[in-house]
Amino acid sequence: LREFAPIQGHLSRLEVVKEFEHEGEVIKSRCMPQNLSVVASMTNSGAINLYNLPEVNIGSDQKEVQRLKAKLTGLEEESFALSWNKNKQGLLCSASGTTVCVWDVEKNTTPSVELSNAHVENINDVKFSQLNEHLMISTSDDGHFKMWDLRTQKFIQTFKAADDSLCAGQFNPLNEHLFAVAGDSSGNVGVWDLRMPAGALNELIFH
């Protein structure tokens, strides 16, 4: 254990209890919801490092490659899009450029689903539904969101929700039909219903 340096004369109560090397920058990290010891971490090369925290040996002189549980391949650029499936253990999705990848990390380090040219422009976010293990949303710089069915590996719905970039999408954790998209220059959050795709149900203005 080691404590952070004192800040303005006060000793921080935060302690580093585990540390491990990481290839390149840490862009985003997420714990698997079914097993919080498993952590996926996006690198600036597009590779995703997969760690099992109890297996990380603090103070060991082992090389980084021996510290990794696995390294997931399939993407070539960094991304902030990284999401675990809360309904099916081991499913992880991410995207960079115009490609979406889904891995079953308990079976393979290569994608089980790869959606090339999923959008016309760069993809900013992908998320699994919290209630439907087969449903996934993607948002892009092209202003569109798309709903994907992993069983067919095709989008079942798409809509241009903004004149510029859409940065984020999120499903309602209590209603499988409702979701929100946001991130364009208006600053608004649009609330949508899958059963009524003609337009947003509501907007949170100037959020």
PDB file of C-alpha atoms in Angstrom:
ATOM      1  CA  LEU A   1       0.000   0.000   0.000  1.00  0.00           C
ATOM      2  CA  ARG A   2       1.046   3.551  -0.606  1.00  0.00           C
ATOM      3  CA  GLU A   3      -0.751   6.820  -0.004  1.00  0.00           C
ATOM      4  CA  PHE A   4      -1.081   9.674  -2.457  1.00  0.00           C
ATOM      5  CA  ALA A   5       1.072  12.747  -1.833  1.00  0.00           C
ATOM      6  CA  PRO A   6      -0.392  15.233   0.675  1.00  0.00           C
ATOM      7  CA  ILE A   7      -2.662  17.865  -0.849  1.00  0.00           C
ATOM      8  CA  GLN A   8      -2.407  21.368   0.669  1.00  0.00           C
ATOM      9  CA  GLY A   9      -0.933  19.974   3.847  1.00  0.00           C
ATOM     10  CA  HIS A  10      -3.558  17.243   4.296  1.00  0.00           C
ATOM     11  CA  LEU A  11      -2.761  13.569   3.957  1.00  0.00           C
ATOM     12  CA  SER A  12      -5.119  11.866   1.530  1.00  0.00           C
ATOM     13  CA  ARG A  13      -7.109   8.909   2.856  1.00  0.00           C
ATOM     14  CA  LEU A  14      -7.032   7.293  -0.588  1.00  0.00           C
ATOM     15  CA  GLU A  15      -4.765   4.305  -0.875  1.00  0.00           C
ATOM     16  CA  VAL A  16      -3.585   2.356  -3.891  1.00  0.00           C
ATOM     17  CA  VAL A  17      -4.422  -1.266  -3.096  1.00  0.00           C
ATOM     18  CA  LYS A  18      -3.727  -2.732  -6.537  1.00  0.00           C
ATOM     19  CA  GLU A  19      -1.687  -1.449  -9.439  1.00  0.00           C
ATOM     20  CA  PHE A  20      -0.639  -2.949 -12.746  1.00  0.00           C
ATOM     21  CA  GLU A  21       1.000  -1.888 -15.946  1.00  0.00           C
ATOM     22  CA  HIS A  22      -1.111  -0.845 -18.900  1.00  0.00           C
ATOM     23  CA  GLU A  23      -0.021  -0.725 -22.507  1.00  0.00           C
ATOM     24  CA  GLY A  24      -0.521   2.857 -23.698  1.00  0.00           C
ATOM     25  CA  GLU A  25      -3.116   5.240 -22.305  1.00  0.00           C
ATOM     26  CA  VAL A  26      -6.105   4.131 -20.250  1.00  0.00           C
ATOM     27  CA  ILE A  27      -9.032   5.495 -22.277  1.00  0.00           C
ATOM     28  CA  LYS A  28     -11.882   3.840 -20.372  1.00  0.00           C
ATOM     29  CA  SER A  29     -12.267   0.914 -17.962  1.00  0.00           C
ATOM     30  CA  ARG A  30     -15.355  -1.039 -16.919  1.00  0.00           C
ATOM     31  CA  CYS A  31     -15.929  -3.953 -14.505  1.00  0.00           C
ATOM     32  CA  MET A  32     -17.972  -6.952 -15.574  1.00  0.00           C
ATOM     33  CA  PRO A  33     -21.283  -6.632 -13.647  1.00  0.00           C
ATOM     34  CA  GLN A  34     -21.509 -10.382 -12.954  1.00  0.00           C
ATOM     35  CA  ASN A  35     -17.901 -10.553 -11.726  1.00  0.00           C
ATOM     36  CA  LEU A  36     -16.450  -7.265 -10.496  1.00  0.00           C
ATOM     37  CA  SER A  37     -12.944  -8.759 -10.429  1.00  0.00           C
ATOM     38  CA  VAL A  38     -12.870  -8.836 -14.240  1.00  0.00           C
ATOM     39  CA  VAL A  39     -11.993  -5.451 -15.749  1.00  0.00           C
ATOM     40  CA  ALA A  40     -11.902  -4.427 -19.416  1.00  0.00           C
ATOM     41  CA  SER A  41      -9.724  -1.429 -20.277  1.00  0.00           C
ATOM     42  CA  MET A  42      -9.572   0.340 -23.642  1.00  0.00           C
ATOM     43  CA  THR A  43      -6.093   1.341 -24.847  1.00  0.00           C
ATOM     44  CA  ASN A  44      -5.157   4.073 -27.308  1.00  0.00           C
ATOM     45  CA  SER A  45      -4.230   1.430 -29.891  1.00  0.00           C
ATOM     46  CA  GLY A  46      -7.759  -0.003 -29.993  1.00  0.00           C
ATOM     47  CA  ALA A  47      -6.819  -3.206 -28.178  1.00  0.00           C
ATOM     48  CA  ILE A  48      -8.806  -3.946 -25.027  1.00  0.00           C
ATOM     49  CA  ASN A  49      -6.932  -5.302 -22.028  1.00  0.00           C
ATOM     50  CA  LEU A  50      -8.787  -7.771 -19.845  1.00  0.00           C
ATOM     51  CA  TYR A  51      -7.641  -8.162 -16.239  1.00  0.00           C
ATOM     52  CA  ASN A  52      -8.605 -10.472 -13.418  1.00  0.00           C
ATOM     53  CA  LEU A  53      -7.785  -8.341 -10.390  1.00  0.00           C
ATOM     54  CA  PRO A  54      -7.158 -11.165  -7.896  1.00  0.00           C
ATOM     55  CA  GLU A  55      -4.512 -12.499 -10.308  1.00  0.00           C
ATOM     56  CA  VAL A  56      -2.600  -9.198 -10.359  1.00  0.00           C
ATOM     57  CA  ASN A  57       0.520  -9.690  -8.268  1.00  0.00           C
ATOM     58  CA  ILE A  58       1.480  -6.382  -6.655  1.00  0.00           C
ATOM     59  CA  GLY A  59       5.211  -5.825  -6.468  1.00  0.00           C
ATOM     60  CA  SER A  60       5.951  -8.665  -8.851  1.00  0.00           C
ATOM     61  CA  ASP A  61       8.646  -8.241 -11.486  1.00  0.00           C
ATOM     62  CA  GLN A  62       6.511 -10.127 -14.022  1.00  0.00           C
ATOM     63  CA  LYS A  63       6.128  -8.512 -17.405  1.00  0.00           C
ATOM     64  CA  GLU A  64       2.847  -6.886 -18.427  1.00  0.00           C
ATOM     65  CA  VAL A  65       1.851  -9.668 -20.794  1.00  0.00           C
ATOM     66  CA  GLN A  66       1.853 -12.083 -17.843  1.00  0.00           C
ATOM     67  CA  ARG A  67      -0.389  -9.773 -15.885  1.00  0.00           C
ATOM     68  CA  LEU A  68      -3.100  -9.781 -18.534  1.00  0.00           C
ATOM     69  CA  LYS A  69      -5.967 -12.237 -18.471  1.00  0.00           C
ATOM     70  CA  ALA A  70      -6.421 -11.585 -22.197  1.00  0.00           C
ATOM     71  CA  LYS A  71      -6.072  -8.954 -24.914  1.00  0.00           C
ATOM     72  CA  LEU A  72      -9.123  -8.442 -27.112  1.00  0.00           C
ATOM     73  CA  THR A  73      -8.500  -7.649 -30.769  1.00  0.00           C
ATOM     74  CA  GLY A  74     -10.686  -6.382 -33.589  1.00  0.00           C
ATOM     75  CA  LEU A  75     -10.492  -2.599 -33.323  1.00  0.00           C
ATOM     76  CA  GLU A  76      -7.709  -0.381 -34.653  1.00  0.00           C
ATOM     77  CA  GLU A  77      -8.385   2.950 -32.909  1.00  0.00           C
ATOM     78  CA  GLU A  78      -9.079   4.164 -29.391  1.00  0.00           C
ATOM     79  CA  SER A  79     -12.672   4.728 -28.302  1.00  0.00           C
ATOM     80  CA  PHE A  80     -14.781   5.756 -25.321  1.00  0.00           C
ATOM     81  CA  ALA A  81     -17.383   3.152 -26.308  1.00  0.00           C
ATOM     82  CA  LEU A  82     -17.132   0.218 -23.896  1.00  0.00           C
ATOM     83  CA  SER A  83     -20.054  -1.666 -22.357  1.00  0.00           C
ATOM     84  CA  TRP A  84     -20.710  -5.000 -20.644  1.00  0.00           C
ATOM     85  CA  ASN A  85     -23.941  -6.940 -21.113  1.00  0.00           C
ATOM     86  CA  LYS A  86     -25.731  -7.096 -17.753  1.00  0.00           C
ATOM     87  CA  ASN A  87     -27.956  -9.977 -18.853  1.00  0.00           C
ATOM     88  CA  LYS A  88     -25.413 -12.363 -20.336  1.00  0.00           C
ATOM     89  CA  GLN A  89     -22.122 -12.859 -18.554  1.00  0.00           C
ATOM     90  CA  GLY A  90     -18.987 -12.289 -20.596  1.00  0.00           C
ATOM     91  CA  LEU A  91     -20.460 -10.209 -23.447  1.00  0.00           C
ATOM     92  CA  LEU A  92     -18.578  -6.962 -24.077  1.00  0.00           C
ATOM     93  CA  CYS A  93     -19.115  -4.423 -26.850  1.00  0.00           C
ATOM     94  CA  SER A  94     -17.024  -1.557 -28.163  1.00  0.00           C
ATOM     95  CA  ALA A  95     -16.561   0.419 -31.369  1.00  0.00           C
ATOM     96  CA  SER A  96     -14.060   2.623 -33.170  1.00  0.00           C
ATOM     97  CA  GLY A  97     -14.174   4.254 -36.554  1.00  0.00           C
ATOM     98  CA  THR A  98     -17.271   2.782 -38.198  1.00  0.00           C
ATOM     99  CA  THR A  99     -16.886  -0.755 -36.784  1.00  0.00           C
ATOM    100  CA  VAL A 100     -18.758  -2.304 -33.845  1.00  0.00           C
ATOM    101  CA  CYS A 101     -17.363  -5.422 -32.144  1.00  0.00           C
ATOM    102  CA  VAL A 102     -18.911  -7.769 -29.597  1.00  0.00           C
ATOM    103  CA  TRP A 103     -16.785 -10.305 -27.704  1.00  0.00           C
ATOM    104  CA  ASP A 104     -17.688 -13.274 -25.573  1.00  0.00           C
ATOM    105  CA  VAL A 105     -14.627 -12.908 -23.374  1.00  0.00           C
ATOM    106  CA  GLU A 106     -15.133 -16.307 -21.746  1.00  0.00           C
ATOM    107  CA  LYS A 107     -14.708 -18.036 -25.117  1.00  0.00           C
ATOM    108  CA  ASN A 108     -12.419 -16.026 -27.377  1.00  0.00           C
ATOM    109  CA  THR A 109     -10.284 -12.889 -27.740  1.00  0.00           C
ATOM    110  CA  THR A 110     -11.562 -12.193 -31.260  1.00  0.00           C
ATOM    111  CA  PRO A 111     -15.029 -10.713 -31.873  1.00  0.00           C
ATOM    112  CA  SER A 112     -18.008 -13.063 -32.012  1.00  0.00           C
ATOM    113  CA  VAL A 113     -19.858 -10.252 -33.826  1.00  0.00           C
ATOM    114  CA  GLU A 114     -18.185  -7.671 -36.071  1.00  0.00           C
ATOM    115  CA  LEU A 115     -20.336  -5.011 -37.742  1.00  0.00           C
ATOM    116  CA  SER A 116     -18.264  -3.251 -40.391  1.00  0.00           C
ATOM    117  CA  ASN A 117     -19.497   0.064 -41.808  1.00  0.00           C
ATOM    118  CA  ALA A 118     -22.122   0.186 -39.080  1.00  0.00           C
ATOM    119  CA  HIS A 119     -22.315   3.975 -39.527  1.00  0.00           C
ATOM    120  CA  VAL A 120     -21.201   6.446 -42.187  1.00  0.00           C
ATOM    121  CA  GLU A 121     -19.026   8.383 -39.719  1.00  0.00           C
ATOM    122  CA  ASN A 122     -17.205   7.640 -36.452  1.00  0.00           C
ATOM    123  CA  ILE A 123     -19.131   5.796 -33.764  1.00  0.00           C
ATOM    124  CA  ASN A 124     -19.081   7.478 -30.363  1.00  0.00           C
ATOM    125  CA  ASP A 125     -20.990   5.080 -28.140  1.00  0.00           C
ATOM    126  CA  VAL A 126     -22.411   1.554 -27.982  1.00  0.00           C
ATOM    127  CA  LYS A 127     -24.506   0.172 -25.130  1.00  0.00           C
ATOM    128  CA  PHE A 128     -26.362  -3.032 -24.354  1.00  0.00           C
ATOM    129  CA  SER A 129     -29.927  -2.933 -23.121  1.00  0.00           C
ATOM    130  CA  GLN A 130     -30.157  -3.720 -19.412  1.00  0.00           C
ATOM    131  CA  LEU A 131     -33.326  -5.760 -20.001  1.00  0.00           C
ATOM    132  CA  ASN A 132     -32.847  -7.417 -23.401  1.00  0.00           C
ATOM    133  CA  GLU A 133     -29.564  -9.277 -23.892  1.00  0.00           C
ATOM    134  CA  HIS A 134     -29.903  -9.179 -27.698  1.00  0.00           C
ATOM    135  CA  LEU A 135     -30.457  -5.411 -28.080  1.00  0.00           C
ATOM    136  CA  MET A 136     -27.708  -2.828 -28.547  1.00  0.00           C
ATOM    137  CA  ILE A 137     -27.664   0.886 -29.448  1.00  0.00           C
ATOM    138  CA  SER A 138     -24.956   2.811 -31.308  1.00  0.00           C
ATOM    139  CA  THR A 139     -24.583   6.584 -31.795  1.00  0.00           C
ATOM    140  CA  SER A 140     -22.391   8.339 -34.324  1.00  0.00           C
ATOM    141  CA  ASP A 141     -20.958  11.575 -35.698  1.00  0.00           C
ATOM    142  CA  ASP A 142     -23.399  11.145 -38.583  1.00  0.00           C
ATOM    143  CA  GLY A 143     -26.213  12.177 -36.189  1.00  0.00           C
ATOM    144  CA  HIS A 144     -27.920   8.776 -36.340  1.00  0.00           C
ATOM    145  CA  PHE A 145     -28.613   6.186 -33.708  1.00  0.00           C
ATOM    146  CA  LYS A 146     -29.102   2.560 -34.648  1.00  0.00           C
ATOM    147  CA  MET A 147     -30.711  -0.323 -32.770  1.00  0.00           C
ATOM    148  CA  TRP A 148     -29.059  -3.687 -33.368  1.00  0.00           C
ATOM    149  CA  ASP A 149     -30.357  -7.218 -32.847  1.00  0.00           C
ATOM    150  CA  LEU A 150     -27.359  -9.431 -32.084  1.00  0.00           C
ATOM    151  CA  ARG A 151     -29.246 -12.545 -33.205  1.00  0.00           C
ATOM    152  CA  THR A 152     -29.460 -11.306 -36.800  1.00  0.00           C
ATOM    153  CA  GLN A 153     -26.449  -8.939 -36.594  1.00  0.00           C
ATOM    154  CA  LYS A 154     -28.541  -6.294 -38.365  1.00  0.00           C
ATOM    155  CA  PHE A 155     -30.017  -2.992 -37.260  1.00  0.00           C
ATOM    156  CA  ILE A 156     -33.758  -3.054 -36.654  1.00  0.00           C
ATOM    157  CA  GLN A 157     -34.198   0.687 -36.368  1.00  0.00           C
ATOM    158  CA  THR A 158     -32.301   3.830 -37.339  1.00  0.00           C
ATOM    159  CA  PHE A 159     -33.128   7.514 -37.097  1.00  0.00           C
ATOM    160  CA  LYS A 160     -31.318  10.783 -37.707  1.00  0.00           C
ATOM    161  CA  ALA A 161     -31.752  12.410 -34.324  1.00  0.00           C
ATOM    162  CA  ALA A 162     -29.332  15.349 -34.723  1.00  0.00           C
ATOM    163  CA  ASP A 163     -27.827  17.595 -37.391  1.00  0.00           C
ATOM    164  CA  ASP A 164     -24.374  16.943 -35.961  1.00  0.00           C
ATOM    165  CA  SER A 165     -22.778  14.360 -33.675  1.00  0.00           C
ATOM    166  CA  LEU A 166     -24.593  12.071 -31.276  1.00  0.00           C
ATOM    167  CA  CYS A 167     -22.179  11.232 -28.483  1.00  0.00           C
ATOM    168  CA  ALA A 168     -24.153   8.947 -26.182  1.00  0.00           C
ATOM    169  CA  GLY A 169     -27.055   6.528 -25.962  1.00  0.00           C
ATOM    170  CA  GLN A 170     -28.568   4.856 -22.907  1.00  0.00           C
ATOM    171  CA  PHE A 171     -31.422   2.413 -22.323  1.00  0.00           C
ATOM    172  CA  ASN A 172     -33.954   2.835 -19.547  1.00  0.00           C
ATOM    173  CA  PRO A 173     -33.134   0.202 -16.890  1.00  0.00           C
ATOM    174  CA  LEU A 174     -36.832  -0.226 -15.988  1.00  0.00           C
ATOM    175  CA  ASN A 175     -38.539  -0.159 -19.401  1.00  0.00           C
ATOM    176  CA  GLU A 176     -37.035  -2.068 -22.335  1.00  0.00           C
ATOM    177  CA  HIS A 177     -38.742   0.211 -24.881  1.00  0.00           C
ATOM    178  CA  LEU A 178     -37.386   3.549 -23.640  1.00  0.00           C
ATOM    179  CA  PHE A 179     -33.946   5.016 -24.290  1.00  0.00           C
ATOM    180  CA  ALA A 180     -32.199   8.385 -24.502  1.00  0.00           C
ATOM    181  CA  VAL A 181     -29.654   9.891 -26.891  1.00  0.00           C
ATOM    182  CA  ALA A 182     -27.595  13.048 -26.453  1.00  0.00           C
ATOM    183  CA  GLY A 183     -24.405  14.861 -27.312  1.00  0.00           C
ATOM    184  CA  ASP A 184     -25.235  17.168 -30.215  1.00  0.00           C
ATOM    185  CA  SER A 185     -24.548  20.909 -30.148  1.00  0.00           C
ATOM    186  CA  SER A 186     -28.087  21.723 -28.928  1.00  0.00           C
ATOM    187  CA  GLY A 187     -27.247  20.344 -25.486  1.00  0.00           C
ATOM    188  CA  ASN A 188     -30.592  18.522 -25.401  1.00  0.00           C
ATOM    189  CA  VAL A 189     -31.297  14.944 -24.311  1.00  0.00           C
ATOM    190  CA  GLY A 190     -33.883  13.150 -26.447  1.00  0.00           C
ATOM    191  CA  VAL A 191     -36.106  10.474 -24.904  1.00  0.00           C
ATOM    192  CA  TRP A 192     -37.343   7.861 -27.378  1.00  0.00           C
ATOM    193  CA  ASP A 193     -39.686   4.854 -27.477  1.00  0.00           C
ATOM    194  CA  LEU A 194     -38.785   1.876 -29.673  1.00  0.00           C
ATOM    195  CA  ARG A 195     -42.475   1.385 -30.467  1.00  0.00           C
ATOM    196  CA  MET A 196     -42.796   4.978 -31.759  1.00  0.00           C
ATOM    197  CA  PRO A 197     -39.715   5.596 -33.963  1.00  0.00           C
ATOM    198  CA  ALA A 198     -41.071   8.643 -35.840  1.00  0.00           C
ATOM    199  CA  GLY A 199     -39.522  11.069 -33.351  1.00  0.00           C
ATOM    200  CA  ALA A 200     -38.512  11.731 -29.764  1.00  0.00           C
ATOM    201  CA  LEU A 201     -41.202  11.461 -27.076  1.00  0.00           C
ATOM    202  CA  ASN A 202     -39.658  14.297 -25.123  1.00  0.00           C
ATOM    203  CA  GLU A 203     -36.573  16.453 -24.886  1.00  0.00           C
ATOM    204  CA  LEU A 204     -34.671  17.689 -21.870  1.00  0.00           C
ATOM    205  CA  ILE A 205     -33.756  21.192 -23.012  1.00  0.00           C
ATOM    206  CA  PHE A 206     -30.312  22.746 -22.494  1.00  0.00           C
ATOM    207  CA  HIS A 207     -29.153  19.940 -20.258  1.00  0.00           C
TER     208      HIS A 207
END
